[in-house]
Amino acid sequence: MRTTMKITKKAEKLLAATPGLHLHNNKLRVVFRLPGETKPTKRSLKLEPTEPNILFAANKLGTIKQDITFGLYSNDPEAFWLKHFPEELQSKAEQTPTLKEVLYAKYNDLLYTWSGSSQRSYGYAVSTVSQYLGHLPVDQVRSSHVRELQKKLLSGEDRHKPLASRTVNMYLKQSQYLLDLYLEELGERTNQIYSNPFKKVPALKEGRSFSDDEDQDVYPFSPQELSRILEYLAKNPLKHRLVRWMVYTGMRPGEIVALAWEDIDLEANVVKVRYNYSRHSNGLKLPKTTHGRRTIELLPQAAEVLAEMFPVTGHLPGELMTVTEHYNKTKEVLRRNVFLYRSSKGVFRRLHENLTFPTVTWGRILNKVDVPYRRPYQLRHTYASWALMNGADPMWVARQMGHSDWGVIRTVYGKWIPQAMQSPAQLLGSKLGGFVPYTSPKPGTQEDGEKSL
């Protein structure tokens, strides 16, 4: 049974005369405000409200406030807590954090270094792994737990749908990286070596290896299929030009959405890929790799698309757009987009998200012309496949498409590489002139631009 100590009148006066010193559960408690905190910090001193204890607590509170004023807390929080509340710091040190606490702590530490897409990717990984293993103290996580998690994610157990093996591998690899950072710091403090249970679990087999933005199945369009698609789109100039642009440049959809007249040098006959579209910020971002930031040599067929688009969008005023750079730094740039669509109110707008065609509409087009469905990204594959089939140097194709070397080209498009390698741009352009049927929009068709994509 708790007994309440009776406080003397003198003690009451001392207590009332000391702002920030209160009674809580009949014990003295100090209240102070830390830099950057919106709520006051409260700490019990576990002392009875006697006159000597009140004087001691008042002096302690004064020292705490003084150390905060002179920057001890701001410069070295651990030294601050060690000086004033060592028993509390010791108690916290003895508590082993859970895996969830560790993963989220490291995720938040690195957040500012990542792009929006990396933030989402690591966020999904941390959230998913924490859902299953987050409750475990980090020193009790075993490789058997990780293997069981691997099976659950792959089978879809406790989830709405199973995850692809590639996604499971990515989530576990990202969690392993974050846990590695924690264990490395812990080892430096304790002078011990700790093993990471995620490292002991082999990755699931994924088959061949591909870059993040490439289809695992390359299914390029044939010349006859492209001819039928272009003929069907003859009355829709924007889509007609977009299909031709993708198949004659190999640009990624997001790069096309971001493409501006400022990126084009018609005299040199090149396009500089500077930015990609970011769904995360509804603005622009830098290409994922340094090789993605590249200069594309234009084929005559691609130059013809630009000649058709310039009277439509080349005269429009620029739009101020936000570019997210490394470490989430941003800047504003004035850009005049090349490919825009005209809304029902006659206003030109950027293409939707990072796709040039909504899947349903694109699927309807292919269905109308009796062409087996594949997503618009296959137009990029078509560019690479046709280039290689016509003898283009694989290294040149790799540079055109934004790959660091021709390893991906060899792996993904190997069966289209002939034995004899020939000169690229001009030869390829002349060959494709006869190799690929080309259908221009018929005179008197729908006005440039369209109400929706």
Coordinates of C-alpha atoms in Angstrom, one line a residue, residues 22-208:
H22 CA 6.6 19.7 -9.6
L23 CA 5.2 16.8 -7.7
H24 CA 4.2 13.6 -9.5
N25 CA 3.0 10.6 -7.6
N26 CA 4.5 12.3 -4.5
K27 CA 7.9 12.4 -6.1
L28 CA 9.8 15.5 -7.4
R29 CA 9.8 15.9 -11.1
V30 CA 11.7 18.4 -13.3
V31 CA 10.2 19.8 -16.5
F32 CA 12.4 21.4 -19.2
R33 CA 12.3 22.0 -22.9
L34 CA 14.9 20.6 -25.3
P35 CA 15.9 22.3 -28.5
G36 CA 13.7 21.5 -31.4
E37 CA 11.1 19.8 -29.2
T38 CA 7.5 21.2 -29.2
K39 CA 6.5 19.4 -25.9
P40 CA 8.3 19.8 -22.6
T41 CA 10.4 17.0 -21.3
K42 CA 9.5 15.6 -17.9
R43 CA 11.8 13.5 -15.7
S44 CA 11.1 12.1 -12.3
L45 CA 14.0 12.4 -9.8
K46 CA 12.4 9.8 -7.5
L47 CA 13.0 12.0 -4.5
E48 CA 10.6 12.7 -1.6
P49 CA 9.5 16.4 -1.4
T50 CA 11.6 17.3 1.6
E51 CA 13.2 20.8 1.9
P52 CA 16.8 19.5 1.2
N53 CA 15.5 17.4 -1.8
I54 CA 13.7 20.4 -3.2
L55 CA 16.8 22.6 -3.0
F56 CA 18.8 19.8 -4.6
A57 CA 16.2 19.4 -7.4
A58 CA 16.1 23.2 -8.0
N59 CA 19.9 23.3 -8.4
K60 CA 19.8 20.3 -10.7
L61 CA 17.1 21.9 -12.9
G62 CA 19.1 25.1 -13.1
T63 CA 22.2 23.1 -14.3
I64 CA 20.0 21.3 -16.8
K65 CA 18.7 24.5 -18.3
Q66 CA 22.2 26.1 -18.3
D67 CA 23.6 23.1 -20.2
I68 CA 20.8 23.4 -22.7
T69 CA 21.4 27.1 -23.1
F70 CA 25.1 26.7 -23.7
G71 CA 24.6 23.9 -26.2
L72 CA 25.6 20.7 -24.4
Y73 CA 22.5 19.0 -25.5
S74 CA 22.7 20.2 -29.1
N75 CA 26.4 19.3 -29.5
D76 CA 26.4 16.0 -27.6
P77 CA 23.0 14.7 -26.5
E78 CA 24.6 11.5 -25.1
A79 CA 26.9 13.5 -22.8
F80 CA 23.9 15.6 -21.7
W81 CA 21.9 12.5 -20.6
L82 CA 24.9 10.9 -19.1
K83 CA 25.6 13.9 -17.0
H84 CA 22.1 14.5 -15.7
F85 CA 20.3 11.1 -16.0
P86 CA 23.0 8.4 -16.2
E87 CA 20.7 5.7 -14.8
E88 CA 18.2 6.3 -17.6
L89 CA 20.8 6.2 -20.3
Q90 CA 22.1 2.9 -18.9
S91 CA 18.6 1.5 -18.9
K92 CA 18.2 2.4 -22.5
A93 CA 21.6 0.9 -23.5
E94 CA 20.6 -2.4 -21.9
Q95 CA 17.5 -2.6 -24.0
T96 CA 18.0 -4.5 -27.3
P97 CA 16.1 -2.8 -30.1
T98 CA 13.7 -4.8 -32.3
L99 CA 14.5 -5.5 -36.0
K100 CA 11.7 -3.0 -36.9
E101 CA 13.3 -0.3 -34.8
V102 CA 16.7 -0.9 -36.4
L103 CA 15.5 -1.0 -40.0
Y104 CA 13.4 2.1 -39.7
A105 CA 16.2 4.0 -37.9
K106 CA 18.7 3.2 -40.7
Y107 CA 16.1 3.9 -43.3
N108 CA 15.5 7.4 -41.8
D109 CA 19.2 8.0 -41.5
L110 CA 19.7 7.4 -45.3
L111 CA 16.4 8.9 -46.5
Y112 CA 18.0 12.2 -47.6
T113 CA 20.5 10.4 -49.8
W114 CA 17.9 8.6 -51.9
S115 CA 15.8 9.5 -54.9
G116 CA 12.0 9.3 -54.6
S117 CA 11.9 5.9 -56.2
S118 CA 14.6 4.5 -53.9
Q119 CA 12.7 5.9 -50.9
R120 CA 9.6 4.0 -52.0
S121 CA 11.5 0.8 -52.7
Y122 CA 13.3 0.7 -49.4
G123 CA 10.1 1.8 -47.7
Y124 CA 8.2 -1.2 -49.1
A125 CA 11.1 -3.5 -48.0
V126 CA 11.3 -2.2 -44.4
S127 CA 7.5 -2.2 -44.1
T128 CA 7.1 -5.7 -45.4
V129 CA 10.0 -7.3 -43.4
S130 CA 8.9 -5.5 -40.3
Q131 CA 5.4 -6.8 -40.7
Y132 CA 6.6 -10.4 -40.2
L133 CA 9.9 -10.1 -38.2
G134 CA 9.8 -6.6 -36.8
H135 CA 8.7 -7.7 -33.3
L136 CA 11.9 -9.8 -32.8
P137 CA 14.8 -8.3 -30.9
V138 CA 17.5 -7.8 -33.4
D139 CA 19.9 -10.2 -31.7
Q140 CA 17.3 -13.0 -31.9
V141 CA 16.7 -12.9 -35.6
R142 CA 18.0 -16.1 -37.2
S143 CA 18.5 -17.2 -40.8
S144 CA 15.6 -19.7 -40.2
H145 CA 13.3 -16.7 -39.7
V146 CA 14.5 -15.1 -42.9
R147 CA 14.0 -18.3 -44.9
E148 CA 10.4 -18.7 -43.5
L149 CA 9.8 -15.1 -44.5
Q150 CA 11.1 -15.8 -48.0
K151 CA 8.6 -18.6 -48.3
K152 CA 5.7 -16.6 -47.1
L153 CA 6.3 -13.7 -49.4
L154 CA 6.8 -16.0 -52.4
S155 CA 3.6 -18.0 -51.7
G156 CA 1.5 -15.1 -50.7
E157 CA 0.7 -16.5 -47.3
D158 CA -0.9 -13.8 -45.1
R159 CA -0.9 -11.4 -48.1
H160 CA -3.4 -10.5 -50.8
K161 CA -1.1 -11.9 -53.5
P162 CA 2.3 -13.6 -53.8
L163 CA 5.4 -11.5 -54.6
A164 CA 7.6 -12.2 -57.5
S165 CA 11.0 -13.9 -56.7
R166 CA 12.8 -10.8 -57.9
T167 CA 10.8 -8.6 -55.5
V168 CA 11.4 -10.9 -52.6
N169 CA 15.1 -10.9 -53.3
M170 CA 15.2 -7.1 -53.5
Y171 CA 13.3 -6.7 -50.2
L172 CA 15.7 -9.1 -48.4
K173 CA 18.8 -7.5 -50.0
Q174 CA 17.7 -4.0 -48.9
S175 CA 16.9 -5.2 -45.4
Q176 CA 20.3 -6.9 -45.3
Y177 CA 22.0 -3.7 -46.3
L178 CA 20.3 -1.6 -43.5
L179 CA 21.0 -4.3 -40.9
D180 CA 24.7 -4.4 -42.0
L181 CA 25.0 -0.7 -41.3
Y182 CA 23.6 -1.2 -37.8
L183 CA 25.8 -4.2 -37.0
E184 CA 28.9 -2.4 -38.3
E185 CA 28.2 0.5 -35.9
L186 CA 27.5 -1.9 -33.1
G187 CA 30.8 -3.7 -33.8
E188 CA 32.7 -0.4 -33.6
R189 CA 31.2 0.3 -30.2
T190 CA 31.6 -3.1 -28.7
N191 CA 34.7 -4.3 -30.6
Q192 CA 32.9 -7.4 -31.6
I193 CA 31.9 -9.0 -34.9
Y194 CA 28.3 -9.7 -35.6
S195 CA 26.8 -11.9 -38.3
N196 CA 23.8 -10.8 -40.4
P197 CA 21.2 -13.5 -40.7
F198 CA 20.0 -12.2 -44.0
K199 CA 23.4 -13.0 -45.6
K200 CA 23.0 -16.7 -44.8
V201 CA 19.8 -17.1 -46.9
P202 CA 20.5 -17.7 -50.7
A203 CA 18.6 -15.6 -53.1
L204 CA 15.7 -17.1 -55.0
K205 CA 16.5 -18.0 -58.6
E206 CA 15.2 -15.4 -61.1
G207 CA 16.5 -16.8 -64.3
R208 CA 18.4 -14.3 -66.4

